[in-house]
Tab-separated table of C-alpha atoms in Angstrom:
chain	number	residue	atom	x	y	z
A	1	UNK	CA	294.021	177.794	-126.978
A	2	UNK	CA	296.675	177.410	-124.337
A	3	UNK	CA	299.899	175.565	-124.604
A	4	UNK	CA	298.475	172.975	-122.303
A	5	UNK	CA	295.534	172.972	-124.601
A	6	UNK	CA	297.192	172.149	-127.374
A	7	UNK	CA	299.377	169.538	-125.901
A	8	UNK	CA	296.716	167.669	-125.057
A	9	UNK	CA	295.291	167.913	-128.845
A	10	UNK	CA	298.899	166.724	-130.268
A	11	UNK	CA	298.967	163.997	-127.610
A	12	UNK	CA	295.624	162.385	-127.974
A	13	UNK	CA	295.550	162.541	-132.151
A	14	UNK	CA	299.339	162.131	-132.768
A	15	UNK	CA	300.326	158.457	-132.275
A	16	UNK	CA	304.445	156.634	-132.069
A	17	UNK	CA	305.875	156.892	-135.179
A	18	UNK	CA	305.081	152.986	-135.819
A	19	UNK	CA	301.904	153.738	-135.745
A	20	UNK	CA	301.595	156.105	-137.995
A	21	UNK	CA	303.588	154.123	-140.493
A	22	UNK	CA	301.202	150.988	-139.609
A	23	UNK	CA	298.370	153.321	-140.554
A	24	UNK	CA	299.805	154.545	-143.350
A	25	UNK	CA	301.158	150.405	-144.683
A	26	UNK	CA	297.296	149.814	-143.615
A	27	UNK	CA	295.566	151.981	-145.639
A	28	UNK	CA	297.759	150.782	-148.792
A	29	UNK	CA	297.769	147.505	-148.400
A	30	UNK	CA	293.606	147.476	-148.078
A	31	UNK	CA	293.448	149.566	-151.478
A	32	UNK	CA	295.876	146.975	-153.048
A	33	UNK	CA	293.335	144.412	-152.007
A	34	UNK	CA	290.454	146.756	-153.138
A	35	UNK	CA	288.000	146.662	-150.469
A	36	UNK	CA	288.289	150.290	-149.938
A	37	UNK	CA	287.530	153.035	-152.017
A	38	UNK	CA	290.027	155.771	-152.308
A	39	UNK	CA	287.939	158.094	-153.993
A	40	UNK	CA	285.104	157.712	-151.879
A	41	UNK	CA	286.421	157.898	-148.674
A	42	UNK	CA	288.242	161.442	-149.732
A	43	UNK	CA	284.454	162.203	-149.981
A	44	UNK	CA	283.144	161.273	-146.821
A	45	UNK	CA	286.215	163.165	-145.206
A	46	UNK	CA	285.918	166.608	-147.457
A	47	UNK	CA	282.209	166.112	-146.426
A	48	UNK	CA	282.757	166.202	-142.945
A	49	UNK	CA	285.910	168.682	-142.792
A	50	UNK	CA	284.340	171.111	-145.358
A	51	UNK	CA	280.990	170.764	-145.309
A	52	UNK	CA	279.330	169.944	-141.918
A	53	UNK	CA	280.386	171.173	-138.361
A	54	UNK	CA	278.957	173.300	-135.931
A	55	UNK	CA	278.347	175.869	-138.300
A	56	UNK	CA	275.304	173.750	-139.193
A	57	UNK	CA	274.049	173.844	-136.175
A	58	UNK	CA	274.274	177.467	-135.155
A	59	UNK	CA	272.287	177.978	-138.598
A	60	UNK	CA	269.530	175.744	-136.468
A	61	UNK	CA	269.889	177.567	-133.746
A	62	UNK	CA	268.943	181.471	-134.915
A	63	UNK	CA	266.692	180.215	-136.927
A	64	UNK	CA	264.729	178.847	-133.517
A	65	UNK	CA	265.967	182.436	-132.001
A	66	UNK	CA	264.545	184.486	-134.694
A	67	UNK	CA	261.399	182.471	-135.398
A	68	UNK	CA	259.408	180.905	-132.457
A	69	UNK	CA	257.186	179.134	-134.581
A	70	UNK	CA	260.576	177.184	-136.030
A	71	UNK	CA	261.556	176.785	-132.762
A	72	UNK	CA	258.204	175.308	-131.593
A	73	UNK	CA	258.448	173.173	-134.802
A	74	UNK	CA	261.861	172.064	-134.347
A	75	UNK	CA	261.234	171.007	-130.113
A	76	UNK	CA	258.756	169.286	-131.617
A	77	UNK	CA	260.003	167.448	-134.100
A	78	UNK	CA	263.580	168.135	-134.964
A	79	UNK	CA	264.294	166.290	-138.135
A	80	UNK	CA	260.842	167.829	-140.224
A	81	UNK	CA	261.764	171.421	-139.186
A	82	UNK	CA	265.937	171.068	-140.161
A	83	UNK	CA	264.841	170.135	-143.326
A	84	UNK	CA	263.043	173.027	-144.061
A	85	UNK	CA	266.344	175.246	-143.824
A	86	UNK	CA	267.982	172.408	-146.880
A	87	UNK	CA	270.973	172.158	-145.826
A	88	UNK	CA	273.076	169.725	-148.352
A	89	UNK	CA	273.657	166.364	-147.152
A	90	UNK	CA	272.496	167.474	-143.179
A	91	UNK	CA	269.331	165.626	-141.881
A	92	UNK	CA	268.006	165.208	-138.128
A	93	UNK	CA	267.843	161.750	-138.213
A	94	UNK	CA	267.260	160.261	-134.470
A	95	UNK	CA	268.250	164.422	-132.806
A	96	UNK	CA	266.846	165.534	-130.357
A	97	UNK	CA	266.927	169.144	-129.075
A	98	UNK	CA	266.915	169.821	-125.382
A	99	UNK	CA	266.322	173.620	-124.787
A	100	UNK	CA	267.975	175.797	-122.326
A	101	UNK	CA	265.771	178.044	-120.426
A	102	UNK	CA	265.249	180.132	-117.298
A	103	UNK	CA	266.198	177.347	-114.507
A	104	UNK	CA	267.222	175.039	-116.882
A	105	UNK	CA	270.682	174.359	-118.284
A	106	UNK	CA	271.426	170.795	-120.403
A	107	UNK	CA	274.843	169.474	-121.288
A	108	UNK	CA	275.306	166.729	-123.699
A	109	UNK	CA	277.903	163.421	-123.121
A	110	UNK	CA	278.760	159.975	-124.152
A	111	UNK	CA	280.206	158.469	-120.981
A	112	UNK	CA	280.405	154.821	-123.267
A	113	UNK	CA	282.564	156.414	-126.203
A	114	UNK	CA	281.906	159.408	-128.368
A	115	UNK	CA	278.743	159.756	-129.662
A	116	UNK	CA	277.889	163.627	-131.005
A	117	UNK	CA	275.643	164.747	-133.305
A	118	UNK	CA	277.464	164.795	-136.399
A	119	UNK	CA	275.233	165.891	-139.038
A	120	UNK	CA	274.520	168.900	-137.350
A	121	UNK	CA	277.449	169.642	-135.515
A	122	UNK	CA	280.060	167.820	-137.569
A	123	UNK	CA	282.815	165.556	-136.168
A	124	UNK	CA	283.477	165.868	-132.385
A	125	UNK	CA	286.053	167.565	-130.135
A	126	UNK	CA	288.967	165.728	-128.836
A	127	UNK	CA	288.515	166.641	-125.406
A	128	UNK	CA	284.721	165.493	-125.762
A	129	UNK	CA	286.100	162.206	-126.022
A	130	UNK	CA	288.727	162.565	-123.250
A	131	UNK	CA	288.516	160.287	-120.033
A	132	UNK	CA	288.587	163.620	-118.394
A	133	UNK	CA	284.978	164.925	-119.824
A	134	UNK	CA	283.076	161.579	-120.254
A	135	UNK	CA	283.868	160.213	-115.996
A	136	UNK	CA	283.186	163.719	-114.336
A	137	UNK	CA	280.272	165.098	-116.905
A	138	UNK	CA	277.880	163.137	-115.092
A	139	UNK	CA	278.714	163.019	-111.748
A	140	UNK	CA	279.754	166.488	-111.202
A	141	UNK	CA	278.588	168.610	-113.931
A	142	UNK	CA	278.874	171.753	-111.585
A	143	UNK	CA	282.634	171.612	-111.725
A	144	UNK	CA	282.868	170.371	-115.042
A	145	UNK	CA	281.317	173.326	-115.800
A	146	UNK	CA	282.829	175.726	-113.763
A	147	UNK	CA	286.173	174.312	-115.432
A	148	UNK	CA	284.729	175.607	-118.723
A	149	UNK	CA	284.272	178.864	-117.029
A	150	UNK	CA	280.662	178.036	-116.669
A	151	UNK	CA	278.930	179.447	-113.602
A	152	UNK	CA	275.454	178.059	-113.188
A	153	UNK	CA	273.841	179.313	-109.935
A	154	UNK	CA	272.631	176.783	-107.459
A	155	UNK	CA	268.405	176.955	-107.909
A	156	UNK	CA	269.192	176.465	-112.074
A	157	UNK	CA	268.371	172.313	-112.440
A	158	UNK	CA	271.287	170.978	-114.828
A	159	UNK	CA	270.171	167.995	-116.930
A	160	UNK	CA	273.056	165.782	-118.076
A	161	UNK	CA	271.835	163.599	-121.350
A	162	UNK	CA	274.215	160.804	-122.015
A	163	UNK	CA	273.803	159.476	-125.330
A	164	UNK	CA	274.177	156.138	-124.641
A	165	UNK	CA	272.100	154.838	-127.498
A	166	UNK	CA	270.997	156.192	-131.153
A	167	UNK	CA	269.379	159.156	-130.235
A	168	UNK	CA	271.986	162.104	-130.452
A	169	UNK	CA	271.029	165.499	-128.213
A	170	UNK	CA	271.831	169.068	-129.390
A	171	UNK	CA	271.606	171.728	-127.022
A	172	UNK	CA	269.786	174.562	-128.107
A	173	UNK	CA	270.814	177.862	-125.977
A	174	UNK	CA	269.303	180.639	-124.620
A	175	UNK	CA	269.453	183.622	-126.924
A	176	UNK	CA	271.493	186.077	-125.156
A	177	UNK	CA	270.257	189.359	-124.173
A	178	UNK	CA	270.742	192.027	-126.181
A	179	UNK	CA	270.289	190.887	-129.340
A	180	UNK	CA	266.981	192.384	-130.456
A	181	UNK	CA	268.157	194.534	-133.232
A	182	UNK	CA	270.248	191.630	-134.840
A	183	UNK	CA	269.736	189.562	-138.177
A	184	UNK	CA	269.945	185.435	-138.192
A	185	UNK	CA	273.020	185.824	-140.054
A	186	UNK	CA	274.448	187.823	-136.831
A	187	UNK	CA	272.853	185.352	-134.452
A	188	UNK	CA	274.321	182.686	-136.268
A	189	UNK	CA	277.791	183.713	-134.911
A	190	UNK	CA	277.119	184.235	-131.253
A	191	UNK	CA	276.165	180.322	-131.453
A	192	UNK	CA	279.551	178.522	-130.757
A	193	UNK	CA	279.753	174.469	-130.991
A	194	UNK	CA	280.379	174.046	-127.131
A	195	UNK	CA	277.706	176.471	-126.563
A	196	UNK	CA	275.564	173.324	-128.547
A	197	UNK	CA	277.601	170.634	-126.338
A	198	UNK	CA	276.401	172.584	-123.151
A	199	UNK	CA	279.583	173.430	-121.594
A	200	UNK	CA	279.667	177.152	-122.879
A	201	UNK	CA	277.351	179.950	-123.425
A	202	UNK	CA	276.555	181.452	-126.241
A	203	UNK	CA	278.720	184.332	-126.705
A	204	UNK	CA	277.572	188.048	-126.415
A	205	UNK	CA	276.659	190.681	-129.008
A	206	UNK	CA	279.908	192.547	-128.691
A	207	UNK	CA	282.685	189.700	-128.300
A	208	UNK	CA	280.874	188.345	-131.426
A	209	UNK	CA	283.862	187.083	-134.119
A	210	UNK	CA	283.506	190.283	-137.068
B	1	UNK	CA	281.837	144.644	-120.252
B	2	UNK	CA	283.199	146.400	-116.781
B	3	UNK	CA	286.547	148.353	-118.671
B	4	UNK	CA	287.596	151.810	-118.830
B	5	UNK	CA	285.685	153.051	-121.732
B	6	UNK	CA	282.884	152.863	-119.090
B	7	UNK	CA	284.223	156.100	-117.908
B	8	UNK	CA	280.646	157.759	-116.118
B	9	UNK	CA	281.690	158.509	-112.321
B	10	UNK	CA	285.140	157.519	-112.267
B	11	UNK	CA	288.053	159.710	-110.506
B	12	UNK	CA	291.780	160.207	-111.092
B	13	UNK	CA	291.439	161.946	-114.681
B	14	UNK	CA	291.780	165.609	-113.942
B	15	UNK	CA	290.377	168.672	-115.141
B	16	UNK	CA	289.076	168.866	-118.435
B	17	UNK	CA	290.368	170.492	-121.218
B	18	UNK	CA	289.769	172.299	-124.247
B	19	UNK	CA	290.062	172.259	-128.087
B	20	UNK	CA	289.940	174.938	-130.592
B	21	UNK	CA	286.485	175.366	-132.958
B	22	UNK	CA	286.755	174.666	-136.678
B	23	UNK	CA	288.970	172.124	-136.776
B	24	UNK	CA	288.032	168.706	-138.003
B	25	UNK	CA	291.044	166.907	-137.557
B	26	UNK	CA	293.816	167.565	-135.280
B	27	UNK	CA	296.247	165.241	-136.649
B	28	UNK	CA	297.388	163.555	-140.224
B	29	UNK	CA	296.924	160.511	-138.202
B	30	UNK	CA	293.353	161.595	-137.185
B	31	UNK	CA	292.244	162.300	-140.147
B	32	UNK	CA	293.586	158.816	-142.251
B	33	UNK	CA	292.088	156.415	-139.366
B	34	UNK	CA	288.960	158.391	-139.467
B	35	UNK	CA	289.104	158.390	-143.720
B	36	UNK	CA	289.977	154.273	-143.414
B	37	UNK	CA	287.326	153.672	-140.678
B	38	UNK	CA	284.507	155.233	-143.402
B	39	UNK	CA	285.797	153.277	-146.553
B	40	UNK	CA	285.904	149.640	-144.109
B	41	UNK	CA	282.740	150.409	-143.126
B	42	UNK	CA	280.644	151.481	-146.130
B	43	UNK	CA	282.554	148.241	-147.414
B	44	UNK	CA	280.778	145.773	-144.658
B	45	UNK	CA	284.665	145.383	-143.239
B	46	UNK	CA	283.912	147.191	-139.882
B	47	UNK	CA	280.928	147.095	-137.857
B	48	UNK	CA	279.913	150.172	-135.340
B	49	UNK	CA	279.051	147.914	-132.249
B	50	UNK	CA	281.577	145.159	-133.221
B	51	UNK	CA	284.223	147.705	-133.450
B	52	UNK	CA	283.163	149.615	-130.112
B	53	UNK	CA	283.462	146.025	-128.368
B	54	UNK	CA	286.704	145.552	-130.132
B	55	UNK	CA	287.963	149.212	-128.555
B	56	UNK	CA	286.395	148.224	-125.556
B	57	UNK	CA	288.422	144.981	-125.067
B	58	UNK	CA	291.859	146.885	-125.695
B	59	UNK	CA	294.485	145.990	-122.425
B	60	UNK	CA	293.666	148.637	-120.103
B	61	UNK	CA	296.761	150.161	-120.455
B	62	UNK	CA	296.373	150.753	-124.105
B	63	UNK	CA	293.170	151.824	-123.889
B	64	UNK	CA	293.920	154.266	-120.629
B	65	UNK	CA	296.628	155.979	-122.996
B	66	UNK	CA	293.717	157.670	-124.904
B	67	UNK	CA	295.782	157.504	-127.961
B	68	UNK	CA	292.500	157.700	-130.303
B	69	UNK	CA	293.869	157.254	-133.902
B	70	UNK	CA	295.841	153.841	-131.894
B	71	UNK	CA	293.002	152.606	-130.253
B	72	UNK	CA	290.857	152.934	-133.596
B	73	UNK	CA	293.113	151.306	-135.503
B	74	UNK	CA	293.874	148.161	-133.513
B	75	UNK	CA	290.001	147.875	-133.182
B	76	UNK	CA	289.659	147.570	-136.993
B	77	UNK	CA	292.682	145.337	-137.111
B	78	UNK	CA	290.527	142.969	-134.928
B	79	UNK	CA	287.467	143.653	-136.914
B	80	UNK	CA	289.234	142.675	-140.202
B	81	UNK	CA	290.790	139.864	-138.452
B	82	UNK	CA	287.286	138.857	-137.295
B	83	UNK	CA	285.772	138.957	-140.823
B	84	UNK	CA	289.350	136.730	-142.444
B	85	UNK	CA	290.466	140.186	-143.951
B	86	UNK	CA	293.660	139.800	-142.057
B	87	UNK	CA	295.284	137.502	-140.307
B	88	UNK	CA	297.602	138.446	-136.899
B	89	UNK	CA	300.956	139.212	-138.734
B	90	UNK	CA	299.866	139.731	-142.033
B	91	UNK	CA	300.537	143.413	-142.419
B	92	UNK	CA	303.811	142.879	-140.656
B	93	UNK	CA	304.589	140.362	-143.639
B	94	UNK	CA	303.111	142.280	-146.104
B	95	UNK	CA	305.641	145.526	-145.106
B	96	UNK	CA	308.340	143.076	-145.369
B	97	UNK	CA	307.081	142.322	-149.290
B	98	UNK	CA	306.000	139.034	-148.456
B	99	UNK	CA	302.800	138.348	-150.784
B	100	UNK	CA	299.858	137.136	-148.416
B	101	UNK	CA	297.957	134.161	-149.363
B	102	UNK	CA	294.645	133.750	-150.578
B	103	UNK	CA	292.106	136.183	-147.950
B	104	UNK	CA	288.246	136.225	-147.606
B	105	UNK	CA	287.106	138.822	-150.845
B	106	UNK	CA	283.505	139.445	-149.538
B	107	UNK	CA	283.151	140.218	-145.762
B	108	UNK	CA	280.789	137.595	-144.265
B	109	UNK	CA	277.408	138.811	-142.985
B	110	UNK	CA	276.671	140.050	-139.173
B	111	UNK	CA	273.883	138.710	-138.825
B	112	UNK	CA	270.715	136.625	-141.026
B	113	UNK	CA	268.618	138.711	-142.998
B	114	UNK	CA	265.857	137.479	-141.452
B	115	UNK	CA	263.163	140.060	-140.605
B	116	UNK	CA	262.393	139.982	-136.810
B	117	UNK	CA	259.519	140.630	-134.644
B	118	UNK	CA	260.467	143.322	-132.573
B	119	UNK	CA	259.719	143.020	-128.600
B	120	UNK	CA	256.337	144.462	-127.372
B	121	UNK	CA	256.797	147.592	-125.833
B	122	UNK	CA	255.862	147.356	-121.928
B	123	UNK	CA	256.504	150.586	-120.306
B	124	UNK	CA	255.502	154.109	-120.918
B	125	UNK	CA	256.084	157.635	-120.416
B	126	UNK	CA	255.547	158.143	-117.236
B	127	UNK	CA	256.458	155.134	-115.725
B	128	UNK	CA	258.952	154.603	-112.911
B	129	UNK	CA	261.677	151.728	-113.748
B	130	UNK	CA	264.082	149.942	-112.184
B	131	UNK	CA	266.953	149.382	-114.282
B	132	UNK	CA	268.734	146.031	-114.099
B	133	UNK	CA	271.780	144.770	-112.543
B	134	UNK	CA	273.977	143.161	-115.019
B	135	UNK	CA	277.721	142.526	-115.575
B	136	UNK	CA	277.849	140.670	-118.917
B	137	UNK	CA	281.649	139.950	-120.080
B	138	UNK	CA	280.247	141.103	-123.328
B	139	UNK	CA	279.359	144.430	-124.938
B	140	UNK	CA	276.841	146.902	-123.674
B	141	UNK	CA	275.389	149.852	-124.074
B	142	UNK	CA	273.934	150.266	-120.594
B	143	UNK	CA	276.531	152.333	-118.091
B	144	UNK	CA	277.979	150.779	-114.644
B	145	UNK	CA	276.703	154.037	-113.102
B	146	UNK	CA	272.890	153.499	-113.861
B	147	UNK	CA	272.934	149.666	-112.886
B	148	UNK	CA	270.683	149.285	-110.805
B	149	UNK	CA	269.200	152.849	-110.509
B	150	UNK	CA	265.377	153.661	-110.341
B	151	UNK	CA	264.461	156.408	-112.428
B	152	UNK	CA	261.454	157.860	-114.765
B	153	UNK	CA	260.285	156.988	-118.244
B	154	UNK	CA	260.580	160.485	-120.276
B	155	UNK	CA	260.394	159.502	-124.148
B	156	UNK	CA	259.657	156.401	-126.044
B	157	UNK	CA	262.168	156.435	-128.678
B	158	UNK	CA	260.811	153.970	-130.997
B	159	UNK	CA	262.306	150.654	-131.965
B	160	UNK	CA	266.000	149.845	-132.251
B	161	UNK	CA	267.865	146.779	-132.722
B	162	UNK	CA	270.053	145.521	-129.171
B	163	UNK	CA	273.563	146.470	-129.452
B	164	UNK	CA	274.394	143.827	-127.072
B	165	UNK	CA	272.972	141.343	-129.063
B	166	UNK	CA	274.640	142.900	-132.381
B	167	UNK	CA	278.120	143.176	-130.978
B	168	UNK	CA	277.912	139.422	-129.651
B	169	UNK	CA	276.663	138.488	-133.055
B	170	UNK	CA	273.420	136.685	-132.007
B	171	UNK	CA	270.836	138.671	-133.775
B	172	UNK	CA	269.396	142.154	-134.327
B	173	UNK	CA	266.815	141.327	-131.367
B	174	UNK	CA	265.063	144.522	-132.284
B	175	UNK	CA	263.259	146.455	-129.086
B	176	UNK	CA	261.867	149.732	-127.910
B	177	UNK	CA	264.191	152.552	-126.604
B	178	UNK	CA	263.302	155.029	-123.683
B	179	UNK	CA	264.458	157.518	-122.586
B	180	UNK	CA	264.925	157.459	-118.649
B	181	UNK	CA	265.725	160.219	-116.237
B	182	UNK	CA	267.615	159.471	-112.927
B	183	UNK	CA	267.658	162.336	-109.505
B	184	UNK	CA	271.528	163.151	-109.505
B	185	UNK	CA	271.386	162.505	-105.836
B	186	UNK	CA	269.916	159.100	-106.360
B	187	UNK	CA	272.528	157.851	-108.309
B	188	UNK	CA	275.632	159.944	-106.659
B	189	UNK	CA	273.909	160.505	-103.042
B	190	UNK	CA	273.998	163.440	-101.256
B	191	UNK	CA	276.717	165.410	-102.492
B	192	UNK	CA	274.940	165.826	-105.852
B	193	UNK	CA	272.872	168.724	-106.382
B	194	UNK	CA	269.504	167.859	-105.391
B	195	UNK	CA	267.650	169.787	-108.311
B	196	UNK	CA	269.916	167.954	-110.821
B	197	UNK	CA	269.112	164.908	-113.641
B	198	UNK	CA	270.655	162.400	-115.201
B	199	UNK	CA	269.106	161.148	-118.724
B	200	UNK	CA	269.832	158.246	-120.600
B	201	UNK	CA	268.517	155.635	-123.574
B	202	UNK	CA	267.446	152.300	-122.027
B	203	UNK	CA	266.885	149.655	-124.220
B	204	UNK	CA	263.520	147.503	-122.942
B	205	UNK	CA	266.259	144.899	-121.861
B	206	UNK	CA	268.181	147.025	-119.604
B	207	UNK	CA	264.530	147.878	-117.436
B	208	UNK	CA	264.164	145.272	-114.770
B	209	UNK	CA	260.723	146.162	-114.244
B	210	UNK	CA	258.125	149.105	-112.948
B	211	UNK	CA	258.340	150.411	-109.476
B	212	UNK	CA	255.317	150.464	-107.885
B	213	UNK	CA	254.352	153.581	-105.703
């Protein structure tokens, strides 16, 4: 992550000091009055900073590389086949999996807010929510794209899905080439979360994390 | 509502930018907001398309700061001041160690319980829609970009209740969902790549009607 990166991480999450103290006086006063629930919000939020996140996903993901009768299965009908791979707490409620192929490359948005798969991909990027993504993701994906370091040549058709409603979209890559000889496991880690989002590719066999 | 959260086609932001993987929360502040928002709603305190109208009807200038632990905050200040949680003030008061009167103890109901008939589904895969042109002051779901825009039924979704109807606390007025796809040039003209789409949910109230031909 650049410098610039990272500013603009710190400046969208970190708010004026009152703020943070009127979040803070918030949060106590509302447990004083008891209409939250300490413990189980420290649940929900080990759930999703521990538990779920893209990692889920790229599970999904090699399992469709590896096995084309999953993948068939999960096109078909997402939430059925993620639940045969039992993953605690994850289900496929309302996904929908829009596959990248030869011609074809899908990107995922929510022009309205921030809506992301979060069972399978966990909670979503800040810049996924940023002004920056949401206006220009639909109206000029190319550059958007190219921005990410993206190049998609002119006869591929890219398919913007802005997730407007309930349905959530999960991009499901192309497996790269040279990856015949590898296990799920090792597929697993070429799958990155904005390679799911549709604004990367998935990476290849030898810049693969160890 | 016409605001700035309505972001689809609009200039002036810049290039986008990045944020690492494996990282949940970027912030302390993130992560509380995020950790209050989940207790107020399990709780009935917070509503998701109450509170996105309640974001949504931020001053522009708040909103255009894209301070996100901020803006989520003062929309479930308004949502507990909506439900008599809160009152304007009262967490001021209470910082000062003024005890706040008496306060509502159960959050009032949305909506009736009562079951409704959802609306008859009238288009199908396949079909080519127009899609209305609306401007309601209220919440909506359906983008300023695709007012308007002709495009083709892809997926029936099933049956959903009407976020517009939801936020504005008139009923669930449950409908089918589709799923409609729009020619990037269409909705952009000719600058847009001519092979490229555009997909989004329509609820049956957003489609004006079919296209003929």
């Amino acid at each position: 992550m650049s410098d610039h990166d990272h500013s603009h991480a710190e400046d969208h999450t970190t708010p004026p000091p009152e703020i943070q103290l009127r979040i803070k006086a918030m949060e106590s006063l509302l447990v004083e009055m008891g209409v939250i629930d300490p413990a189980m919000m420290d649940a929900v939020v080990d759930f999703y900073e521990r538990q779920v996140g893209p990692r889920n996903g790229a599970r999904i993901v090699a399992r469709a590389w590896a096995d084309p009768t999953f993948k068939a299965r999960l096109l078909k009908d997402p939430k059925a086949a993620i639940a045969e791979l039992a993953m605690p707490g994850i289900s496929g409620d309302h996904l929908v999996m829009v596959e990248n192929r030869p011609g074809v490359h899908n990107m995922i948005v929510c022009t309205l807010c921030s809506c992301y798969p979060w069972q399978t991909m966990g909670l979503p990027p800040i810049w996924f929510k940023s002004a920056a993504y949401r206006s220009r993701a639909v109206s000029h994906p190319r550059d958007v794209l190219a921005e990410f370091g993206v190049a998609v040549p002119p006869e591929t058709a890219i398919k913007v899905w802005d997730s407007n409603a309930d349905i959530r979209y999960m991009v499901l890559p192309e497996r790269p080439a040279g990856t015949d000889h590898m296990t799920e496991a090792d597929l697993a880690d070429l799958v990155t979360r904005d390679s799911m989002i549709g604004t990367a590719l998935p990476l290849a066999p030898a810049k693969a994390a160890p | 509502m016409n605001s700035l959260h309505d972001l689809g086609g609009m200039h002036g932001f810049g290039p986008v930018w990045k944020t690492p993987e494996g990282v949940a929360f970027h912030s302390d502040a993130e992560q509380r907001v995020f950790r209050l928002m989940m207790g107020l709603m399990a709780g009935g305190w917070c509503d998701t398309d109450g509170f996105r109208a309640d974001v949504e009807s931020l001053p522009l200038q708040v909103y255009a700061r894209e301070c996100f632990p901020a803006n989520y905050l003062a929309g479930m200040e308004k949502q507990l001041e909506r439900r008599g949680l809160l009152m304007p003030g009262d967490l001021e008061a209470w910082m000062a160690g003024i005890k706040l009167g008496p306060r509502a103890t159960v959050p009032p109901a949305i909506m009736g319980e009562r079951q409704e008939v959802p609306l008859p589904s009238l288009f199908r895969t396949g079909d080519i829609v127009r899609i209305r042109s609306i401007n309601p002051e209220g919440h909506t779901r359906l983008p300023r970009y695709l007012r308007g825009q002709v495009g083709t039924i892809t997926a029936q979704r099933g049956i959903f209740d009407f976020p517009d109807a939801l936020a504005a606390r008139t009923g669930r007025r449950p409908q089918p969902v589709y799923t409609v796809e729009f020619r990037a040039t269409d909705v952009w003209g000719p600058e847009a790549a001519a092979n490229d789409r555009l997909s989004a949910e329509m609820f049956q109230d957003y489609i004006e009607s079919r296209v003929d031909g």
